[in-house]
Amino acid sequence: MSEKIYVNTASCGLLSKESIAAATAFLETMQTNASKAAETIRDEVIERIRSKVASFLDAPVQQLAFLPNFSWGLNAIVQSLKGNEKVLLYNNDYPSLTAPFKINGFDITWIEDKDGFGIESEQLKQMLIENKIDLLVISHVQWLSGFKLDIDDIGAFCKEHDILFVLDATQSLGAAPIHISKQHIDVLICSNYKWMNAGFGTGILYVSESFMNKYPPVVGGGNSYKIEHEVSNYVASVKNFEPGHINLHGLLVLEKAVDYKLERGIASIAAHNHQLLQALISGLDKSLILGAPDLHYRSSILVLKDPGNLFEYLTNHGVVTIKRGNNIRIGVHFYNTAEEIQQLIKLIAAGIA
């Protein structure tokens, strides 16, 4: 067992030595031939990374953009909207998701959870229809509870009723399978510093062709132009959402993270995480667990109610996690082991004794 038990990927994922080496090699080259180093990544490497991300997401490569973070992407998407759309949001969703719609004065309908955890699918569907919603904007996995939305079911429903589906995948991508080609998602946005294990400064945006046709981008930069015969011509595409010179060393970190996940397989990673989460649930007093003690509506996050000083006890005994309100959020990922989970169960039992 390692000296510390790191179960805080829901806050920030660990970087691999391969990712660190790739970024370091690039930054070292920047010391001696910066322009050459940057041009090589810009002209030869970025599209290779984009293709790998497209494969990972099972998405058309021409509909993917690289972002600095989730917030940039969502705000840019919001600016493409007309402003009169009716939007359905979850009241306890991450503030970065809800703020742009509140700030810009959209007509918002709010859905609440059940017992601080679950969002009822049938209630969600009913509200979408009754309120004549144009746009559902929601997180795949909720940051405060670990609740995972059934995006296959909800996406199909939205498509059937001509409702646009915008998904925040920051708390799921890298830990839960997403197949854009099979799921009816109009816009997917995520930051890469959590379950993608790619550090800060990069994000991913997928925008469907139909969404782009209905809501052309109203932001742009150098990547909005195509140079032919030394003449720059404006060509509106998903690359409008790439704001100028993007984070080159961050994309190299992302590439190595995606390489690992493609090699191991996202289904294998999800199965590993579920196995660890199931062992954790089985070993705990069920009264500590927020939500139903099963995996049907969970990705890789388990939230525990803190009966007193459990968080402080775990921290003092080498467990790296985080407290949100009166709850403790635990996130398990591919680098966690069965031995760590058994040790964690013992520590939780000792901490509440």
mmCIF file of C-alpha atoms in Angstrom:
data_model
loop_
_atom_site.group_PDB
_atom_site.id
_atom_site.type_symbol
_atom_site.label_atom_id
_atom_site.label_comp_id
_atom_site.label_asym_id
_atom_site.label_seq_id
_atom_site.Cartn_x
_atom_site.Cartn_y
_atom_site.Cartn_z
ATOM 1 C CA MET A 1 0.000 0.000 0.000
ATOM 2 C CA SER A 2 1.239 3.499 -0.796
ATOM 3 C CA GLU A 3 1.831 6.004 1.977
ATOM 4 C CA LYS A 4 -1.267 7.938 0.948
ATOM 5 C CA ILE A 5 -4.584 6.762 -0.427
ATOM 6 C CA TYR A 6 -5.563 9.196 -3.183
ATOM 7 C CA VAL A 7 -9.325 9.116 -3.712
ATOM 8 C CA ASN A 8 -9.826 12.713 -4.802
ATOM 9 C CA THR A 9 -9.880 12.422 -8.593
ATOM 10 C CA ALA A 10 -13.269 14.170 -8.551
ATOM 11 C CA SER A 11 -11.248 17.260 -7.598
ATOM 12 C CA CYS A 12 -8.135 16.630 -9.682
ATOM 13 C CA GLY A 13 -6.758 13.550 -11.415
ATOM 14 C CA LEU A 14 -3.202 12.304 -11.092
ATOM 15 C CA LEU A 15 -0.802 12.759 -14.012
ATOM 16 C CA SER A 16 1.183 9.891 -15.468
ATOM 17 C CA LYS A 17 4.951 9.950 -15.815
ATOM 18 C CA GLU A 18 4.425 9.716 -19.585
ATOM 19 C CA SER A 19 2.314 12.887 -19.618
ATOM 20 C CA ILE A 20 4.834 14.759 -17.503
ATOM 21 C CA ALA A 21 7.712 13.596 -19.725
ATOM 22 C CA ALA A 22 5.944 14.717 -22.909
ATOM 23 C CA ALA A 23 5.246 18.196 -21.533
ATOM 24 C CA THR A 24 8.740 18.521 -20.065
ATOM 25 C CA ALA A 25 10.426 17.595 -23.341
ATOM 26 C CA PHE A 26 8.411 20.231 -25.184
ATOM 27 C CA LEU A 27 9.102 22.929 -22.585
ATOM 28 C CA GLU A 28 12.819 22.125 -22.648
ATOM 29 C CA THR A 29 12.845 22.598 -26.419
ATOM 30 C CA MET A 30 11.159 25.949 -25.843
ATOM 31 C CA GLN A 31 14.371 27.047 -24.086
ATOM 32 C CA THR A 32 16.475 26.799 -27.241
ATOM 33 C CA ASN A 33 14.200 26.878 -30.299
ATOM 34 C CA ALA A 34 10.803 28.070 -29.189
ATOM 35 C CA SER A 35 9.339 28.897 -32.589
ATOM 36 C CA LYS A 36 10.326 25.530 -34.067
ATOM 37 C CA ALA A 37 8.955 23.654 -31.054
ATOM 38 C CA ALA A 38 5.636 25.503 -31.196
ATOM 39 C CA GLU A 39 5.275 25.219 -34.973
ATOM 40 C CA THR A 40 5.900 21.470 -34.865
ATOM 41 C CA ILE A 41 3.106 20.924 -32.351
ATOM 42 C CA ARG A 42 0.778 23.343 -34.142
ATOM 43 C CA ASP A 43 1.360 22.004 -37.658
ATOM 44 C CA GLU A 44 2.023 18.309 -37.083
ATOM 45 C CA VAL A 45 0.752 17.160 -33.693
ATOM 46 C CA ILE A 46 -2.541 18.870 -32.827
ATOM 47 C CA GLU A 47 -4.546 17.109 -35.539
ATOM 48 C CA ARG A 48 -3.057 13.782 -34.453
ATOM 49 C CA ILE A 49 -4.281 14.435 -30.912
ATOM 50 C CA ARG A 50 -7.683 15.531 -32.203
ATOM 51 C CA SER A 51 -8.012 12.228 -34.069
ATOM 52 C CA LYS A 52 -7.192 10.270 -30.914
ATOM 53 C CA VAL A 53 -9.781 12.204 -28.905
ATOM 54 C CA ALA A 54 -12.337 11.587 -31.654
ATOM 55 C CA SER A 55 -11.615 7.863 -31.447
ATOM 56 C CA PHE A 56 -11.905 7.953 -27.662
ATOM 57 C CA LEU A 57 -15.280 9.720 -27.854
ATOM 58 C CA ASP A 58 -16.454 7.787 -30.918
ATOM 59 C CA ALA A 59 -17.145 11.172 -32.471
ATOM 60 C CA PRO A 60 -16.553 12.785 -35.894
ATOM 61 C CA VAL A 61 -13.190 14.503 -35.752
ATOM 62 C CA GLN A 62 -14.439 17.542 -37.688
ATOM 63 C CA GLN A 63 -16.869 18.340 -34.848
ATOM 64 C CA LEU A 64 -14.254 18.532 -32.064
ATOM 65 C CA ALA A 65 -12.483 21.588 -30.670
ATOM 66 C CA PHE A 66 -9.864 22.020 -27.973
ATOM 67 C CA LEU A 67 -10.652 24.526 -25.228
ATOM 68 C CA PRO A 68 -8.846 26.103 -22.272
ATOM 69 C CA ASN A 69 -11.616 24.799 -19.969
ATOM 70 C CA PHE A 70 -15.306 23.953 -19.673
ATOM 71 C CA SER A 71 -16.403 27.503 -18.820
ATOM 72 C CA TRP A 72 -14.905 28.960 -21.983
ATOM 73 C CA GLY A 73 -16.769 26.428 -24.083
ATOM 74 C CA LEU A 74 -20.148 26.812 -22.423
ATOM 75 C CA ASN A 75 -20.024 30.616 -22.487
ATOM 76 C CA ALA A 76 -19.157 30.524 -26.189
ATOM 77 C CA ILE A 77 -22.059 28.155 -26.860
ATOM 78 C CA VAL A 78 -24.423 30.383 -24.869
ATOM 79 C CA GLN A 79 -23.418 33.363 -26.987
ATOM 80 C CA SER A 80 -24.458 31.411 -30.086
ATOM 81 C CA LEU A 81 -28.000 31.030 -28.777
ATOM 82 C CA LYS A 82 -30.709 33.547 -29.582
ATOM 83 C CA GLY A 83 -31.453 34.238 -25.905
ATOM 84 C CA ASN A 84 -35.159 33.386 -26.016
ATOM 85 C CA GLU A 85 -34.724 29.640 -25.540
ATOM 86 C CA LYS A 86 -36.339 27.920 -22.578
ATOM 87 C CA VAL A 87 -33.691 26.079 -20.589
ATOM 88 C CA LEU A 88 -33.975 23.291 -18.025
ATOM 89 C CA LEU A 89 -31.242 23.212 -15.369
ATOM 90 C CA TYR A 90 -30.660 21.175 -12.217
ATOM 91 C CA ASN A 91 -30.680 23.382 -9.128
ATOM 92 C CA ASN A 92 -27.593 21.791 -7.505
ATOM 93 C CA ASP A 93 -25.512 21.467 -10.664
ATOM 94 C CA TYR A 94 -22.005 22.908 -10.832
ATOM 95 C CA PRO A 95 -22.149 26.735 -10.745
ATOM 96 C CA SER A 96 -20.077 27.079 -13.931
ATOM 97 C CA LEU A 97 -22.878 25.308 -15.784
ATOM 98 C CA THR A 98 -25.775 27.379 -14.493
ATOM 99 C CA ALA A 99 -24.156 30.834 -14.230
ATOM 100 C CA PRO A 100 -24.030 31.747 -17.962
ATOM 101 C CA PHE A 101 -27.775 31.161 -18.318
ATOM 102 C CA LYS A 102 -28.611 33.168 -15.195
ATOM 103 C CA ILE A 103 -26.289 36.019 -16.133
ATOM 104 C CA ASN A 104 -27.728 36.244 -19.649
ATOM 105 C CA GLY A 105 -31.341 36.267 -18.492
ATOM 106 C CA PHE A 106 -32.588 33.022 -20.026
ATOM 107 C CA ASP A 107 -36.030 31.613 -19.218
ATOM 108 C CA ILE A 108 -34.947 28.863 -16.789
ATOM 109 C CA THR A 109 -36.916 25.981 -15.331
ATOM 110 C CA TRP A 110 -35.241 24.271 -12.386
ATOM 111 C CA ILE A 111 -35.436 20.595 -11.505
ATOM 112 C CA GLU A 112 -34.640 19.408 -7.993
ATOM 113 C CA ASP A 113 -33.192 16.115 -6.836
ATOM 114 C CA LYS A 114 -34.689 13.385 -4.681
ATOM 115 C CA ASP A 115 -33.234 13.151 -1.165
ATOM 116 C CA GLY A 116 -30.145 15.123 -2.152
ATOM 117 C CA PHE A 117 -29.091 12.507 -4.680
ATOM 118 C CA GLY A 118 -31.163 11.286 -7.588
ATOM 119 C CA ILE A 119 -32.837 13.104 -10.453
ATOM 120 C CA GLU A 120 -35.966 11.212 -11.464
ATOM 121 C CA SER A 121 -35.891 10.460 -15.207
ATOM 122 C CA GLU A 122 -39.666 10.473 -15.581
ATOM 123 C CA GLN A 123 -39.982 13.774 -13.733
ATOM 124 C CA LEU A 124 -37.237 15.226 -15.920
ATOM 125 C CA LYS A 125 -39.007 14.094 -19.086
ATOM 126 C CA GLN A 126 -42.320 15.438 -17.859
ATOM 127 C CA MET A 127 -40.822 18.828 -17.058
ATOM 128 C CA LEU A 128 -39.169 19.000 -20.469
ATOM 129 C CA ILE A 129 -42.539 18.570 -22.165
ATOM 130 C CA GLU A 130 -44.773 20.549 -19.802
ATOM 131 C CA ASN A 131 -42.472 23.570 -19.825
ATOM 132 C CA LYS A 132 -41.844 23.406 -23.576
ATOM 133 C CA ILE A 133 -38.101 23.303 -22.992
ATOM 134 C CA ASP A 134 -35.776 24.056 -25.910
ATOM 135 C CA LEU A 135 -32.516 23.204 -24.195
ATOM 136 C CA LEU A 136 -31.557 20.686 -21.485
ATOM 137 C CA VAL A 137 -28.184 21.559 -19.954
ATOM 138 C CA ILE A 138 -26.938 19.188 -17.267
ATOM 139 C CA SER A 139 -23.910 17.316 -15.919
ATOM 140 C CA HIS A 140 -23.439 13.655 -16.760
ATOM 141 C CA VAL A 141 -22.246 13.005 -13.178
ATOM 142 C CA GLN A 142 -23.114 15.360 -10.348
ATOM 143 C CA TRP A 143 -20.229 16.835 -8.371
ATOM 144 C CA LEU A 144 -21.997 16.940 -4.982
ATOM 145 C CA SER A 145 -23.620 13.506 -5.032
ATOM 146 C CA GLY A 146 -22.013 11.291 -7.669
ATOM 147 C CA PHE A 147 -25.406 10.734 -9.331
ATOM 148 C CA LYS A 148 -25.010 9.624 -12.961
ATOM 149 C CA LEU A 149 -27.630 10.594 -15.508
ATOM 150 C CA ASP A 150 -28.797 7.921 -17.962
ATOM 151 C CA ILE A 151 -27.689 9.827 -21.047
ATOM 152 C CA ASP A 152 -28.804 7.085 -23.445
ATOM 153 C CA ASP A 153 -32.389 7.365 -22.235
ATOM 154 C CA ILE A 154 -32.463 11.144 -21.833
ATOM 155 C CA GLY A 155 -30.629 11.778 -25.104
ATOM 156 C CA ALA A 156 -33.060 9.623 -27.049
ATOM 157 C CA PHE A 157 -36.003 11.384 -25.405
ATOM 158 C CA CYS A 158 -34.600 14.813 -26.260
ATOM 159 C CA LYS A 159 -34.058 13.831 -29.876
ATOM 160 C CA GLU A 160 -37.594 12.436 -30.132
ATOM 161 C CA HIS A 161 -39.046 15.726 -28.861
ATOM 162 C CA ASP A 162 -36.655 18.065 -30.687
ATOM 163 C CA ILE A 163 -34.990 19.264 -27.472
ATOM 164 C CA LEU A 164 -31.320 20.201 -27.606
ATOM 165 C CA PHE A 165 -29.135 18.250 -25.169
ATOM 166 C CA VAL A 166 -26.005 19.944 -23.770
ATOM 167 C CA LEU A 167 -23.872 17.750 -21.506
ATOM 168 C CA ASP A 168 -21.110 18.633 -19.043
ATOM 169 C CA ALA A 169 -18.837 15.569 -18.992
ATOM 170 C CA THR A 170 -16.161 16.958 -16.660
ATOM 171 C CA GLN A 171 -17.044 14.504 -13.867
ATOM 172 C CA SER A 172 -17.395 11.495 -16.163
ATOM 173 C CA LEU A 173 -15.173 11.577 -19.250
ATOM 174 C CA GLY A 174 -12.252 9.257 -18.604
ATOM 175 C CA ALA A 175 -14.176 7.123 -16.109
ATOM 176 C CA ALA A 176 -17.458 6.376 -17.898
ATOM 177 C CA PRO A 177 -17.940 5.301 -21.534
ATOM 178 C CA ILE A 178 -19.353 7.944 -23.862
ATOM 179 C CA HIS A 179 -20.160 7.099 -27.486
ATOM 180 C CA ILE A 180 -21.164 10.235 -29.351
ATOM 181 C CA SER A 181 -22.110 8.280 -32.485
ATOM 182 C CA LYS A 182 -24.688 6.262 -30.543
ATOM 183 C CA GLN A 183 -25.945 8.888 -28.108
ATOM 184 C CA HIS A 184 -28.069 11.884 -29.016
ATOM 185 C CA ILE A 185 -25.873 14.602 -27.531
ATOM 186 C CA ASP A 186 -25.906 17.964 -29.302
ATOM 187 C CA VAL A 187 -23.073 19.564 -27.331
ATOM 188 C CA LEU A 188 -20.557 17.911 -25.007
ATOM 189 C CA ILE A 189 -18.080 19.995 -23.030
ATOM 190 C CA CYS A 190 -15.529 19.025 -20.409
ATOM 191 C CA SER A 191 -12.392 20.141 -18.640
ATOM 192 C CA ASN A 192 -9.629 17.523 -18.648
ATOM 193 C CA TYR A 193 -8.096 17.903 -15.186
ATOM 194 C CA LYS A 194 -10.282 15.353 -13.402
ATOM 195 C CA TRP A 195 -11.019 11.847 -14.771
ATOM 196 C CA MET A 196 -9.101 12.455 -18.007
ATOM 197 C CA ASN A 197 -5.915 12.879 -15.900
ATOM 198 C CA ALA A 198 -4.641 15.606 -18.210
ATOM 199 C CA GLY A 199 -3.996 18.524 -15.877
ATOM 200 C CA PHE A 200 -5.227 22.098 -16.155
ATOM 201 C CA GLY A 201 -5.529 24.321 -19.192
ATOM 202 C CA THR A 202 -7.292 22.089 -21.716
ATOM 203 C CA GLY A 203 -10.853 21.063 -22.412
ATOM 204 C CA ILE A 204 -12.821 19.266 -25.116
ATOM 205 C CA LEU A 205 -15.856 20.480 -27.037
ATOM 206 C CA TYR A 206 -18.057 18.418 -29.323
ATOM 207 C CA VAL A 207 -20.758 20.233 -31.292
ATOM 208 C CA SER A 208 -23.094 18.313 -33.572
ATOM 209 C CA GLU A 209 -23.406 19.399 -37.178
ATOM 210 C CA SER A 210 -27.126 20.068 -36.718
ATOM 211 C CA PHE A 211 -26.454 22.339 -33.720
ATOM 212 C CA MET A 212 -23.779 24.219 -35.686
ATOM 213 C CA ASN A 213 -26.200 24.734 -38.558
ATOM 214 C CA LYS A 214 -28.901 26.073 -36.243
ATOM 215 C CA TYR A 215 -26.562 28.112 -34.051
ATOM 216 C CA PRO A 216 -23.408 29.136 -35.952
ATOM 217 C CA PRO A 217 -20.525 30.226 -33.718
ATOM 218 C CA VAL A 218 -20.323 33.922 -32.881
ATOM 219 C CA VAL A 219 -16.803 33.737 -31.451
ATOM 220 C CA GLY A 220 -13.669 33.391 -33.516
ATOM 221 C CA GLY A 221 -9.942 33.798 -33.842
ATOM 222 C CA GLY A 222 -7.039 32.681 -35.966
ATOM 223 C CA ASN A 223 -8.404 29.154 -36.193
ATOM 224 C CA SER A 224 -11.540 30.513 -37.870
ATOM 225 C CA TYR A 225 -9.508 31.086 -41.032
ATOM 226 C CA LYS A 226 -8.110 28.726 -43.621
ATOM 227 C CA ILE A 227 -4.978 29.801 -45.487
ATOM 228 C CA GLU A 228 -4.885 28.862 -49.152
ATOM 229 C CA HIS A 229 -2.261 30.240 -51.529
ATOM 230 C CA GLU A 230 -1.180 32.656 -48.781
ATOM 231 C CA VAL A 231 -4.711 34.081 -48.573
ATOM 232 C CA SER A 232 -6.745 33.820 -45.344
ATOM 233 C CA ASN A 233 -10.406 32.969 -45.829
ATOM 234 C CA TYR A 234 -12.974 32.834 -43.052
ATOM 235 C CA VAL A 235 -14.467 29.364 -42.701
ATOM 236 C CA ALA A 236 -16.956 28.915 -39.852
ATOM 237 C CA SER A 237 -16.408 25.587 -38.107
ATOM 238 C CA VAL A 238 -16.050 24.086 -34.661
ATOM 239 C CA LYS A 239 -12.517 25.532 -34.666
ATOM 240 C CA ASN A 240 -14.101 28.955 -34.080
ATOM 241 C CA PHE A 241 -14.295 27.769 -30.476
ATOM 242 C CA GLU A 242 -10.515 27.310 -30.250
ATOM 243 C CA PRO A 243 -9.425 30.679 -28.838
ATOM 244 C CA GLY A 244 -6.229 31.601 -30.623
ATOM 245 C CA HIS A 245 -3.037 29.896 -29.514
ATOM 246 C CA ILE A 246 -4.128 26.949 -27.414
ATOM 247 C CA ASN A 247 -2.212 25.204 -24.638
ATOM 248 C CA LEU A 248 0.366 23.175 -26.563
ATOM 249 C CA HIS A 249 2.088 21.444 -23.673
ATOM 250 C CA GLY A 250 -1.325 20.792 -22.114
ATOM 251 C CA LEU A 251 -2.412 18.993 -25.280
ATOM 252 C CA LEU A 252 0.707 16.812 -25.093
ATOM 253 C CA VAL A 253 -0.300 15.870 -21.553
ATOM 254 C CA LEU A 254 -3.789 15.090 -22.847
ATOM 255 C CA GLU A 255 -2.416 12.943 -25.669
ATOM 256 C CA LYS A 256 -0.570 10.623 -23.289
ATOM 257 C CA ALA A 257 -3.639 10.392 -21.058
ATOM 258 C CA VAL A 258 -5.812 9.460 -24.039
ATOM 259 C CA ASP A 259 -3.190 6.963 -25.256
ATOM 260 C CA TYR A 260 -3.412 5.124 -21.951
ATOM 261 C CA LYS A 261 -7.192 5.080 -21.927
ATOM 262 C CA LEU A 262 -7.374 3.881 -25.527
ATOM 263 C CA GLU A 263 -4.856 1.139 -24.775
ATOM 264 C CA ARG A 264 -6.552 -0.056 -21.595
ATOM 265 C CA GLY A 265 -10.077 0.593 -22.839
ATOM 266 C CA ILE A 266 -12.643 2.838 -21.188
ATOM 267 C CA ALA A 267 -14.921 -0.154 -20.545
ATOM 268 C CA SER A 268 -12.104 -1.819 -18.610
ATOM 269 C CA ILE A 269 -11.456 1.354 -16.595
ATOM 270 C CA ALA A 270 -15.156 1.746 -15.799
ATOM 271 C CA ALA A 271 -15.382 -1.919 -14.730
ATOM 272 C CA HIS A 272 -12.325 -1.533 -12.485
ATOM 273 C CA ASN A 273 -13.744 1.592 -10.874
ATOM 274 C CA HIS A 274 -17.137 -0.050 -10.343
ATOM 275 C CA GLN A 275 -15.497 -3.082 -8.770
ATOM 276 C CA LEU A 276 -13.676 -0.863 -6.285
ATOM 277 C CA LEU A 277 -16.791 1.194 -5.614
ATOM 278 C CA GLN A 278 -18.849 -1.944 -5.060
ATOM 279 C CA ALA A 279 -16.260 -3.262 -2.580
ATOM 280 C CA LEU A 280 -16.351 0.084 -0.768
ATOM 281 C CA ILE A 281 -20.154 0.125 -0.605
ATOM 282 C CA SER A 282 -20.252 -3.490 0.596
ATOM 283 C CA GLY A 283 -17.844 -2.742 3.407
ATOM 284 C CA LEU A 284 -19.536 0.382 4.753
ATOM 285 C CA ASP A 285 -22.432 1.115 7.039
ATOM 286 C CA LYS A 286 -25.147 1.916 4.481
ATOM 287 C CA SER A 287 -26.450 4.787 6.610
ATOM 288 C CA LEU A 288 -23.253 6.680 5.706
ATOM 289 C CA ILE A 289 -23.917 6.545 1.964
ATOM 290 C CA LEU A 290 -25.688 9.358 0.139
ATOM 291 C CA GLY A 291 -28.221 7.832 -2.236
ATOM 292 C CA ALA A 292 -29.113 4.213 -2.905
ATOM 293 C CA PRO A 293 -26.245 1.801 -2.084
ATOM 294 C CA ASP A 294 -25.890 0.445 -5.619
ATOM 295 C CA LEU A 295 -24.020 1.345 -8.799
ATOM 296 C CA HIS A 296 -26.882 1.854 -11.237
ATOM 297 C CA TYR A 297 -26.755 5.628 -11.007
ATOM 298 C CA ARG A 298 -23.067 6.046 -10.179
ATOM 299 C CA SER A 299 -19.878 6.496 -12.139
ATOM 300 C CA SER A 300 -16.799 6.590 -9.871
ATOM 301 C CA ILE A 301 -17.920 8.863 -7.028
ATOM 302 C CA LEU A 302 -19.307 7.862 -3.644
ATOM 303 C CA VAL A 303 -20.429 10.547 -1.196
ATOM 304 C CA LEU A 304 -20.485 9.774 2.528
ATOM 305 C CA LYS A 305 -22.262 11.622 5.284
ATOM 306 C CA ASP A 306 -19.777 12.770 7.899
ATOM 307 C CA PRO A 307 -21.212 11.942 11.341
ATOM 308 C CA GLY A 308 -18.630 14.059 13.134
ATOM 309 C CA ASN A 309 -14.907 14.309 12.541
ATOM 310 C CA LEU A 310 -14.492 11.513 10.019
ATOM 311 C CA PHE A 311 -12.954 13.758 7.362
ATOM 312 C CA GLU A 312 -10.290 15.000 9.760
ATOM 313 C CA TYR A 313 -9.595 11.424 10.889
ATOM 314 C CA LEU A 314 -9.138 10.206 7.312
ATOM 315 C CA THR A 315 -6.928 13.163 6.436
ATOM 316 C CA ASN A 316 -4.724 12.542 9.460
ATOM 317 C CA HIS A 317 -4.344 8.913 8.393
ATOM 318 C CA GLY A 318 -3.175 9.607 4.852
ATOM 319 C CA VAL A 319 -6.447 9.587 2.910
ATOM 320 C CA VAL A 320 -6.593 12.353 0.306
ATOM 321 C CA THR A 321 -10.219 13.275 -0.289
ATOM 322 C CA ILE A 322 -12.411 16.376 0.094
ATOM 323 C CA LYS A 323 -15.272 17.604 2.219
ATOM 324 C CA ARG A 324 -18.260 19.234 0.521
ATOM 325 C CA GLY A 325 -20.624 20.720 3.068
ATOM 326 C CA ASN A 326 -21.228 18.006 5.673
ATOM 327 C CA ASN A 327 -20.321 15.224 3.250
ATOM 328 C CA ILE A 328 -17.113 13.512 2.188
ATOM 329 C CA ARG A 329 -16.628 12.882 -1.532
ATOM 330 C CA ILE A 330 -14.612 9.826 -2.524
ATOM 331 C CA GLY A 331 -13.576 9.232 -6.119
ATOM 332 C CA VAL A 332 -11.895 5.998 -7.207
ATOM 333 C CA HIS A 333 -10.011 5.637 -10.487
ATOM 334 C CA PHE A 334 -7.836 3.189 -12.386
ATOM 335 C CA TYR A 335 -4.759 3.782 -10.212
ATOM 336 C CA ASN A 336 -6.557 2.832 -7.010
ATOM 337 C CA THR A 337 -6.253 -0.755 -5.799
ATOM 338 C CA ALA A 338 -8.409 -3.283 -3.961
ATOM 339 C CA GLU A 339 -5.912 -3.167 -1.081
ATOM 340 C CA GLU A 340 -6.366 0.594 -0.756
ATOM 341 C CA ILE A 341 -10.142 0.207 -0.656
ATOM 342 C CA GLN A 342 -9.954 -2.391 2.123
ATOM 343 C CA GLN A 343 -7.643 -0.108 4.086
ATOM 344 C CA LEU A 344 -10.032 2.792 3.499
ATOM 345 C CA ILE A 345 -12.975 0.728 4.806
ATOM 346 C CA LYS A 346 -11.027 -0.009 7.988
ATOM 347 C CA LEU A 347 -10.122 3.631 8.441
ATOM 348 C CA ILE A 348 -13.738 4.767 7.974
ATOM 349 C CA ALA A 349 -14.916 2.218 10.541
ATOM 350 C CA ALA A 350 -12.248 3.378 12.998
ATOM 351 C CA GLY A 351 -13.041 7.024 12.324
ATOM 352 C CA ILE A 352 -16.699 6.678 13.295
ATOM 353 C CA ALA A 353 -16.178 4.291 16.227
#
